């Protein structure tokens, strides 16, 4: 006899909905509650969640953020060795000996901090080397680094657009793109997620704008799906719009050699602006923009988040440059990442979970209920599986999820153990009903 699973669609219990949500605090602020009162409300809610053991935020890693690590949680006595399904260190390069060695050598030679903004005296040889390598990796003329990926999007979009322009965002665009668009002062328009026809209509309605900037992601951070970049590019060219692709989750992941979304769709050299991060596949921290030399030079001088921030540490830029070299020298890492993604995705589908349509290193496992999500996340923690939970209002009600992210360093044995625990947690939370079949 074998057990089969059948998903149970159940509404959030009324008392669970009333218990607490970040949306309650945000709504209170909109209704006129002052900051100090809202902060007190939030502190009480955090204390309540901690008393029930549901606040798993701020767990502390005692080892590199890799496939497995020691984790310390203040509410517990002792450390846990956990399988980490919550790291964006996709290629496992944050702990690669060559990357660490490059950072150490840069620290000895140049110190640990840049000490100044990049346009003044905060640029080191490691920065120039990294920018050259990034431009080559993306097939562009030039690149410019930022202190974070967030500041890259904010700085680039607000430098490119102004009040006479228009910023057009995919509905699921990252918060950094939304904030950059707001800071620009340009009108903001939104098109349905990955809907090329709707994008075409939005561009047609805004054809009078001086500069039309379309912003999409190579791989979307919450849903793990890729933008149809080749089709989006055609629509942008039709309307003489610039195309910005946030490659935070596609650099080192998509395309031959992990060169990104443009390489995946065979349109290298045709994207106006690649924005990305050094903190995921490249195992460091920081952000970048890559594109034509004149566009990058303009952004380098006029992006406020770059100009008015201390430049990235020489340790960081040296580490990221070394990571790009490792990606070229060890192409098996990208292949292993996708092997793990296909295995995990197919097994979750076989078990009956609702996941993204196609395999991806980011796999959303839809739970659809905040209370069940909390229960599953806590049980997984106790089973030594570290996974991110994404409740409402971070995602729409009914799409609450576990967000699994994979690395090239995960073994099939680790993933099989994680799958076993996820399945059992779903059953215990009432997400699945068990049936016996002969």
Tab-separated table of C-alpha atoms in Angstrom, residues 20-422:
chain	number	residue	atom	x	y	z
A	20	UNK	CA	-1.809	39.914	13.438
A	21	UNK	CA	-0.361	40.978	10.141
A	22	UNK	CA	2.169	43.594	9.147
A	23	UNK	CA	-0.685	44.936	7.009
A	24	UNK	CA	-2.456	45.907	10.249
A	25	UNK	CA	0.401	48.213	11.220
A	26	UNK	CA	0.670	49.697	7.744
A	27	UNK	CA	-3.085	50.233	7.616
A	28	UNK	CA	-2.989	51.888	11.026
A	29	UNK	CA	-0.293	54.271	9.798
A	30	UNK	CA	-2.416	55.163	6.783
A	31	UNK	CA	-5.352	55.800	9.113
A	32	UNK	CA	-3.330	58.335	11.082
A	33	UNK	CA	-1.637	56.329	13.843
A	34	UNK	CA	1.679	58.000	14.734
A	35	UNK	CA	5.030	56.261	14.423
A	36	UNK	CA	5.613	55.674	18.143
A	37	UNK	CA	2.204	54.051	18.577
A	38	UNK	CA	2.715	51.885	15.514
A	39	UNK	CA	6.144	50.840	16.762
A	40	UNK	CA	4.633	49.829	20.092
A	41	UNK	CA	1.938	47.826	18.279
A	42	UNK	CA	4.567	46.059	16.217
A	43	UNK	CA	6.787	45.315	19.233
A	44	UNK	CA	3.810	43.704	20.977
A	45	UNK	CA	3.066	41.578	17.951
A	46	UNK	CA	6.695	40.438	17.686
A	47	UNK	CA	6.665	39.504	21.383
A	48	UNK	CA	3.437	37.545	20.835
A	49	UNK	CA	4.922	35.609	17.909
A	50	UNK	CA	8.096	34.896	19.868
A	51	UNK	CA	6.064	33.540	22.788
A	52	UNK	CA	4.526	31.001	20.383
A	53	UNK	CA	7.875	30.183	18.780
A	54	UNK	CA	6.789	31.492	15.382
A	55	UNK	CA	9.281	34.339	15.030
A	56	UNK	CA	12.169	32.654	13.228
A	57	UNK	CA	13.635	35.874	11.885
A	58	UNK	CA	17.153	36.918	12.878
A	59	UNK	CA	18.500	33.379	13.102
A	60	UNK	CA	22.283	33.701	13.063
A	61	UNK	CA	24.548	31.796	10.685
A	62	UNK	CA	27.743	30.604	12.333
A	63	UNK	CA	29.257	29.402	9.052
A	64	UNK	CA	29.164	30.539	5.395
A	65	UNK	CA	25.706	30.783	3.836
A	66	UNK	CA	25.985	27.512	1.941
A	67	UNK	CA	24.037	24.293	1.351
A	68	UNK	CA	24.435	23.403	5.028
A	69	UNK	CA	25.524	25.459	8.021
A	70	UNK	CA	25.452	25.814	11.771
A	71	UNK	CA	22.609	28.100	12.855
A	72	UNK	CA	22.059	29.783	16.207
A	73	UNK	CA	18.559	30.851	17.256
A	74	UNK	CA	18.413	32.940	20.462
A	75	UNK	CA	15.265	31.198	21.744
A	76	UNK	CA	16.993	27.823	21.806
A	77	UNK	CA	19.918	26.465	23.779
A	78	UNK	CA	22.595	25.245	21.429
A	79	UNK	CA	23.300	25.307	17.716
A	80	UNK	CA	21.582	23.497	14.865
A	81	UNK	CA	23.238	22.072	11.779
A	82	UNK	CA	20.653	22.857	9.126
A	83	UNK	CA	20.115	22.290	5.430
A	84	UNK	CA	19.908	25.838	4.073
A	85	UNK	CA	17.166	26.404	1.510
A	86	UNK	CA	17.199	30.150	2.137
A	87	UNK	CA	20.423	31.349	0.519
A	88	UNK	CA	20.865	33.189	-2.782
A	89	UNK	CA	24.488	32.005	-2.928
A	90	UNK	CA	23.459	30.111	-6.070
A	91	UNK	CA	26.881	28.894	-7.205
A	92	UNK	CA	28.376	28.409	-3.753
A	93	UNK	CA	31.053	31.023	-4.406
A	94	UNK	CA	30.740	32.912	-1.108
A	95	UNK	CA	32.933	30.223	0.461
A	96	UNK	CA	35.090	29.385	-2.577
A	97	UNK	CA	38.817	29.406	-1.642
A	98	UNK	CA	39.800	31.551	-4.658
A	99	UNK	CA	37.148	34.148	-3.839
A	100	UNK	CA	38.117	34.274	-0.163
A	101	UNK	CA	41.803	34.494	-1.041
A	102	UNK	CA	41.179	37.426	-3.398
A	103	UNK	CA	39.276	39.282	-0.666
A	104	UNK	CA	42.034	38.649	1.879
A	105	UNK	CA	44.800	39.825	-0.434
A	106	UNK	CA	42.851	42.989	-1.275
A	107	UNK	CA	42.291	43.712	2.416
A	108	UNK	CA	46.025	43.449	3.096
A	109	UNK	CA	46.971	45.640	0.132
A	110	UNK	CA	44.187	48.248	0.157
A	111	UNK	CA	42.503	48.010	3.572
A	112	UNK	CA	38.988	46.935	4.457
A	113	UNK	CA	37.034	50.057	3.474
A	114	UNK	CA	36.984	52.385	0.471
A	115	UNK	CA	36.884	55.521	2.625
A	116	UNK	CA	35.265	57.740	0.026
A	117	UNK	CA	32.620	57.928	-2.661
A	118	UNK	CA	33.588	56.290	-5.970
A	119	UNK	CA	33.934	59.541	-7.944
A	120	UNK	CA	36.319	61.083	-5.423
A	121	UNK	CA	39.062	58.731	-4.204
A	122	UNK	CA	37.048	55.600	-3.460
A	123	UNK	CA	38.062	53.746	-6.628
A	124	UNK	CA	40.767	51.063	-6.403
A	125	UNK	CA	42.372	48.825	-9.043
A	126	UNK	CA	40.065	46.045	-7.835
A	127	UNK	CA	37.067	48.229	-8.769
A	128	UNK	CA	38.364	48.903	-12.281
A	129	UNK	CA	39.158	45.227	-12.758
A	130	UNK	CA	35.673	44.198	-11.647
A	131	UNK	CA	33.925	46.740	-13.876
A	132	UNK	CA	35.932	45.554	-16.884
A	133	UNK	CA	35.092	41.926	-16.143
A	134	UNK	CA	31.393	42.706	-15.612
A	135	UNK	CA	31.194	44.499	-18.969
A	136	UNK	CA	32.873	41.548	-20.705
A	137	UNK	CA	30.628	39.058	-18.893
A	138	UNK	CA	27.485	40.956	-19.957
A	139	UNK	CA	28.712	41.719	-23.478
A	140	UNK	CA	28.546	45.484	-22.948
A	141	UNK	CA	30.940	48.419	-23.331
A	142	UNK	CA	31.213	49.473	-19.704
A	143	UNK	CA	29.990	48.820	-16.174
A	144	UNK	CA	29.767	50.728	-12.903
A	145	UNK	CA	29.546	49.230	-9.411
A	146	UNK	CA	27.375	50.377	-6.494
A	147	UNK	CA	27.518	49.599	-2.784
A	148	UNK	CA	24.336	47.452	-2.953
A	149	UNK	CA	22.026	46.001	-5.577
A	150	UNK	CA	19.186	48.052	-4.116
A	151	UNK	CA	21.130	51.287	-4.525
A	152	UNK	CA	21.995	50.305	-8.108
A	153	UNK	CA	18.338	50.097	-9.136
A	154	UNK	CA	17.395	53.227	-7.196
A	155	UNK	CA	20.315	55.203	-8.603
A	156	UNK	CA	20.037	54.040	-12.202
A	157	UNK	CA	16.288	54.559	-12.616
A	158	UNK	CA	16.273	57.954	-10.868
A	159	UNK	CA	19.232	59.109	-12.991
A	160	UNK	CA	17.742	57.949	-16.300
A	161	UNK	CA	14.230	59.359	-15.854
A	162	UNK	CA	12.651	62.648	-14.758
A	163	UNK	CA	9.314	64.423	-14.776
A	164	UNK	CA	9.017	64.485	-18.594
A	165	UNK	CA	9.654	60.761	-18.910
A	166	UNK	CA	7.804	57.577	-17.935
A	167	UNK	CA	8.888	54.473	-16.018
A	168	UNK	CA	7.006	51.305	-16.939
A	169	UNK	CA	7.275	48.458	-14.442
A	170	UNK	CA	6.225	44.830	-14.506
A	171	UNK	CA	3.572	44.328	-11.832
A	172	UNK	CA	5.962	42.095	-9.852
A	173	UNK	CA	8.960	44.421	-10.127
A	174	UNK	CA	11.284	44.446	-7.131
A	175	UNK	CA	10.826	47.124	-4.457
A	176	UNK	CA	14.136	48.727	-5.439
A	177	UNK	CA	12.794	49.423	-8.935
A	178	UNK	CA	9.567	50.835	-7.516
A	179	UNK	CA	11.534	53.106	-5.171
A	180	UNK	CA	13.863	54.221	-7.977
A	181	UNK	CA	10.861	55.076	-10.138
A	182	UNK	CA	9.304	57.105	-7.317
A	183	UNK	CA	12.546	58.958	-6.672
A	184	UNK	CA	12.866	59.849	-10.368
A	185	UNK	CA	9.717	61.988	-10.265
A	186	UNK	CA	8.542	60.416	-13.527
A	187	UNK	CA	5.014	59.083	-13.976
A	188	UNK	CA	4.905	55.348	-13.172
A	189	UNK	CA	2.906	52.878	-15.239
A	190	UNK	CA	2.503	49.158	-14.584
A	191	UNK	CA	1.866	46.287	-16.997
A	192	UNK	CA	0.571	42.815	-16.186
A	193	UNK	CA	3.267	40.349	-15.217
A	194	UNK	CA	5.170	39.111	-18.285
A	195	UNK	CA	2.271	40.242	-20.519
A	196	UNK	CA	3.914	41.531	-23.694
A	197	UNK	CA	0.630	42.605	-25.311
A	198	UNK	CA	-0.294	44.709	-22.294
A	199	UNK	CA	3.177	46.273	-22.300
A	200	UNK	CA	2.634	47.202	-25.937
A	201	UNK	CA	-0.628	48.964	-25.054
A	202	UNK	CA	0.938	50.824	-22.109
A	203	UNK	CA	3.796	52.063	-24.298
A	204	UNK	CA	1.375	53.164	-27.004
A	205	UNK	CA	-0.616	55.196	-24.463
A	206	UNK	CA	2.593	56.888	-23.249
A	207	UNK	CA	4.273	57.520	-26.606
A	208	UNK	CA	4.599	61.270	-25.930
A	209	UNK	CA	7.032	60.786	-23.044
A	210	UNK	CA	10.594	61.939	-23.736
A	211	UNK	CA	12.273	58.819	-22.349
A	212	UNK	CA	10.343	55.604	-21.908
A	213	UNK	CA	12.091	53.172	-19.550
A	214	UNK	CA	10.754	49.617	-19.258
A	215	UNK	CA	11.990	47.730	-16.173
A	216	UNK	CA	11.780	43.948	-15.810
A	217	UNK	CA	13.636	41.177	-13.985
A	218	UNK	CA	15.621	38.376	-15.561
A	219	UNK	CA	14.273	35.940	-12.956
A	220	UNK	CA	11.604	37.195	-10.555
A	221	UNK	CA	12.707	36.901	-6.958
A	222	UNK	CA	9.441	35.642	-5.442
A	223	UNK	CA	8.016	33.509	-8.264
A	224	UNK	CA	11.191	32.195	-9.875
A	225	UNK	CA	9.924	32.689	-13.431
A	226	UNK	CA	11.862	34.368	-16.233
A	227	UNK	CA	10.740	37.394	-18.233
A	228	UNK	CA	10.157	36.692	-21.976
A	229	UNK	CA	13.022	39.024	-22.694
A	230	UNK	CA	13.240	38.548	-26.448
A	231	UNK	CA	9.574	39.493	-26.895
A	232	UNK	CA	9.814	42.395	-24.449
A	233	UNK	CA	12.837	43.725	-26.362
A	234	UNK	CA	10.886	43.686	-29.641
A	235	UNK	CA	8.077	45.743	-28.099
A	236	UNK	CA	10.566	48.206	-26.595
A	237	UNK	CA	12.292	48.702	-29.940
A	238	UNK	CA	8.938	49.187	-31.648
A	239	UNK	CA	8.181	52.102	-29.303
A	240	UNK	CA	11.773	53.404	-29.031
A	241	UNK	CA	11.822	52.600	-25.319
A	242	UNK	CA	14.869	51.786	-23.230
A	243	UNK	CA	14.940	48.357	-21.586
A	244	UNK	CA	16.402	47.824	-18.102
A	245	UNK	CA	16.777	44.224	-16.927
A	246	UNK	CA	17.364	43.529	-13.249
A	247	UNK	CA	19.684	40.524	-13.377
A	248	UNK	CA	20.012	40.034	-9.616
A	249	UNK	CA	18.735	36.444	-9.797
A	250	UNK	CA	19.733	35.618	-13.390
A	251	UNK	CA	23.431	36.564	-13.366
A	252	UNK	CA	25.378	33.335	-12.874
A	253	UNK	CA	22.159	31.368	-13.353
A	254	UNK	CA	20.647	31.832	-16.824
A	255	UNK	CA	22.338	31.512	-20.201
A	256	UNK	CA	25.499	29.814	-21.375
A	257	UNK	CA	28.132	30.096	-18.661
A	258	UNK	CA	25.614	31.878	-16.425
A	259	UNK	CA	25.966	35.098	-18.405
A	260	UNK	CA	22.380	36.057	-17.722
A	261	UNK	CA	18.967	36.547	-19.256
A	262	UNK	CA	20.165	38.192	-22.472
A	263	UNK	CA	22.465	35.239	-23.171
A	264	UNK	CA	19.618	32.832	-22.411
A	265	UNK	CA	17.399	34.487	-25.025
A	266	UNK	CA	20.169	35.040	-27.573
A	267	UNK	CA	20.036	38.850	-27.426
A	268	UNK	CA	23.412	39.711	-25.907
A	269	UNK	CA	24.542	43.239	-26.686
A	270	UNK	CA	20.972	44.441	-27.300
A	271	UNK	CA	19.805	45.270	-23.772
A	272	UNK	CA	20.203	48.944	-22.886
A	273	UNK	CA	20.906	48.526	-19.177
A	274	UNK	CA	21.731	45.453	-17.105
A	275	UNK	CA	21.386	46.071	-13.383
A	276	UNK	CA	22.522	43.363	-11.013
A	277	UNK	CA	23.977	42.406	-7.695
A	278	UNK	CA	27.297	41.059	-6.490
A	279	UNK	CA	25.652	39.444	-3.464
A	280	UNK	CA	24.064	36.355	-4.975
A	281	UNK	CA	25.856	34.234	-7.593
A	282	UNK	CA	29.025	36.320	-7.254
A	283	UNK	CA	29.315	35.591	-3.539
A	284	UNK	CA	30.139	39.143	-2.400
A	285	UNK	CA	27.956	42.231	-1.829
A	286	UNK	CA	27.157	45.277	-3.905
A	287	UNK	CA	25.480	46.069	-7.209
A	288	UNK	CA	26.281	47.113	-10.759
A	289	UNK	CA	24.943	48.541	-13.985
A	290	UNK	CA	26.312	47.541	-17.400
A	291	UNK	CA	25.547	48.987	-20.841
A	292	UNK	CA	26.838	51.327	-23.517
A	293	UNK	CA	29.744	53.493	-22.384
A	294	UNK	CA	27.937	56.830	-22.683
A	295	UNK	CA	24.922	55.598	-20.700
A	296	UNK	CA	27.102	54.131	-17.958
A	297	UNK	CA	29.236	57.297	-17.733
A	298	UNK	CA	26.113	59.431	-17.335
A	299	UNK	CA	24.835	57.140	-14.575
A	300	UNK	CA	28.251	56.999	-12.877
A	301	UNK	CA	28.208	60.777	-12.393
A	302	UNK	CA	24.502	61.405	-11.806
A	303	UNK	CA	23.180	58.413	-9.815
A	304	UNK	CA	22.760	59.913	-6.342
A	305	UNK	CA	22.867	56.542	-4.557
A	306	UNK	CA	26.345	56.007	-6.019
A	307	UNK	CA	27.685	59.541	-5.799
A	308	UNK	CA	26.632	60.062	-2.187
A	309	UNK	CA	27.621	56.628	-0.854
A	310	UNK	CA	30.998	55.292	0.128
A	311	UNK	CA	32.324	53.078	-2.645
A	312	UNK	CA	32.264	49.278	-2.261
A	313	UNK	CA	35.133	47.879	-0.223
A	314	UNK	CA	38.179	46.729	-2.222
A	315	UNK	CA	37.736	43.352	-0.510
A	316	UNK	CA	34.264	43.088	-2.035
A	317	UNK	CA	35.224	44.123	-5.556
A	318	UNK	CA	38.235	41.789	-5.531
A	319	UNK	CA	36.036	38.895	-4.367
A	320	UNK	CA	33.430	39.548	-7.070
A	321	UNK	CA	36.099	39.747	-9.783
A	322	UNK	CA	37.517	36.422	-8.603
A	323	UNK	CA	34.010	34.921	-8.620
A	324	UNK	CA	33.599	35.841	-12.298
A	325	UNK	CA	36.857	34.026	-13.017
A	326	UNK	CA	35.659	30.937	-11.144
A	327	UNK	CA	32.385	30.902	-13.107
A	328	UNK	CA	34.388	30.761	-16.331
A	329	UNK	CA	36.833	28.157	-14.998
A	330	UNK	CA	34.223	25.903	-13.367
A	331	UNK	CA	31.175	25.806	-15.685
A	332	UNK	CA	29.942	22.688	-13.903
A	333	UNK	CA	28.601	24.919	-11.124
A	334	UNK	CA	25.850	26.373	-13.319
A	335	UNK	CA	25.039	22.895	-14.638
A	336	UNK	CA	24.813	21.449	-11.104
A	337	UNK	CA	22.577	24.295	-9.982
A	338	UNK	CA	20.098	23.446	-12.733
A	339	UNK	CA	20.347	19.725	-12.029
A	340	UNK	CA	19.303	20.478	-8.449
A	341	UNK	CA	16.527	22.827	-9.619
A	342	UNK	CA	15.040	20.238	-11.991
A	343	UNK	CA	15.164	17.513	-9.333
A	344	UNK	CA	13.567	19.621	-6.602
A	345	UNK	CA	10.884	21.016	-8.904
A	346	UNK	CA	9.891	17.624	-10.340
A	347	UNK	CA	9.682	16.033	-6.887
A	348	UNK	CA	7.520	18.826	-5.476
A	349	UNK	CA	5.191	18.537	-8.477
A	350	UNK	CA	5.026	14.760	-8.035
A	351	UNK	CA	4.063	15.215	-4.378
A	352	UNK	CA	1.207	17.494	-5.387
A	353	UNK	CA	2.498	20.885	-4.291
A	354	UNK	CA	1.592	24.057	-6.149
A	355	UNK	CA	4.880	25.466	-7.469
A	356	UNK	CA	6.089	27.583	-10.390
A	357	UNK	CA	5.406	26.260	-13.874
A	358	UNK	CA	9.016	25.645	-14.944
A	359	UNK	CA	12.087	24.563	-12.953
A	360	UNK	CA	14.096	27.382	-11.410
A	361	UNK	CA	16.645	27.801	-8.606
A	362	UNK	CA	13.867	29.791	-6.899
A	363	UNK	CA	10.855	27.591	-6.153
A	364	UNK	CA	7.763	29.066	-4.473
A	365	UNK	CA	5.769	26.398	-2.639
A	366	UNK	CA	2.302	27.883	-2.303
A	367	UNK	CA	0.679	27.250	1.084
A	368	UNK	CA	-2.077	29.847	0.776
A	369	UNK	CA	-2.674	30.455	4.468
A	370	UNK	CA	-0.586	32.420	6.978
A	371	UNK	CA	-1.319	30.120	9.940
A	372	UNK	CA	-0.404	26.958	8.005
A	373	UNK	CA	2.698	28.679	6.672
A	374	UNK	CA	3.829	29.560	10.207
A	375	UNK	CA	3.216	26.009	11.393
A	376	UNK	CA	5.123	24.472	8.486
A	377	UNK	CA	8.053	26.864	8.842
A	378	UNK	CA	8.389	26.144	12.570
A	379	UNK	CA	8.210	22.381	12.018
A	380	UNK	CA	10.819	22.589	9.269
A	381	UNK	CA	13.064	24.586	11.595
A	382	UNK	CA	12.746	21.866	14.212
A	383	UNK	CA	13.602	19.315	11.503
A	384	UNK	CA	16.781	21.298	10.737
A	385	UNK	CA	15.531	22.689	7.428
A	386	UNK	CA	16.085	26.443	7.083
A	387	UNK	CA	13.650	27.909	4.550
A	388	UNK	CA	12.170	31.370	4.044
A	389	UNK	CA	8.466	31.860	4.649
A	390	UNK	CA	6.734	34.683	2.803
A	391	UNK	CA	3.388	35.634	4.381
A	392	UNK	CA	0.744	38.178	3.443
A	393	UNK	CA	1.206	41.149	2.929
A	394	UNK	CA	4.618	40.458	1.355
A	395	UNK	CA	2.635	38.471	-1.231
A	396	UNK	CA	-1.058	38.529	-2.088
A	397	UNK	CA	-3.451	36.815	0.320
A	398	UNK	CA	-3.929	33.238	-0.781
A	399	UNK	CA	-0.402	32.973	-2.224
A	400	UNK	CA	1.495	32.751	1.073
A	401	UNK	CA	4.484	30.537	0.430
A	402	UNK	CA	7.698	28.835	1.337
A	403	UNK	CA	10.417	30.320	-0.857
A	404	UNK	CA	13.017	27.673	-1.624
A	405	UNK	CA	16.330	28.780	-3.114
A	406	UNK	CA	18.929	26.261	-4.249
A	407	UNK	CA	22.676	26.237	-4.718
A	408	UNK	CA	25.136	24.234	-6.780
A	409	UNK	CA	26.564	22.890	-3.506
A	410	UNK	CA	23.385	21.074	-2.450
A	411	UNK	CA	23.686	17.305	-2.682
A	412	UNK	CA	20.792	15.146	-3.847
A	413	UNK	CA	20.814	13.538	-0.392
A	414	UNK	CA	20.282	16.938	1.262
A	415	UNK	CA	17.470	17.795	-1.124
A	416	UNK	CA	15.799	14.412	-0.604
A	417	UNK	CA	15.855	14.950	3.171
A	418	UNK	CA	14.412	18.437	2.740
A	419	UNK	CA	11.628	17.086	0.525
A	420	UNK	CA	10.740	14.436	3.102
A	421	UNK	CA	10.471	17.081	5.817
A	422	UNK	CA	8.460	19.493	3.635
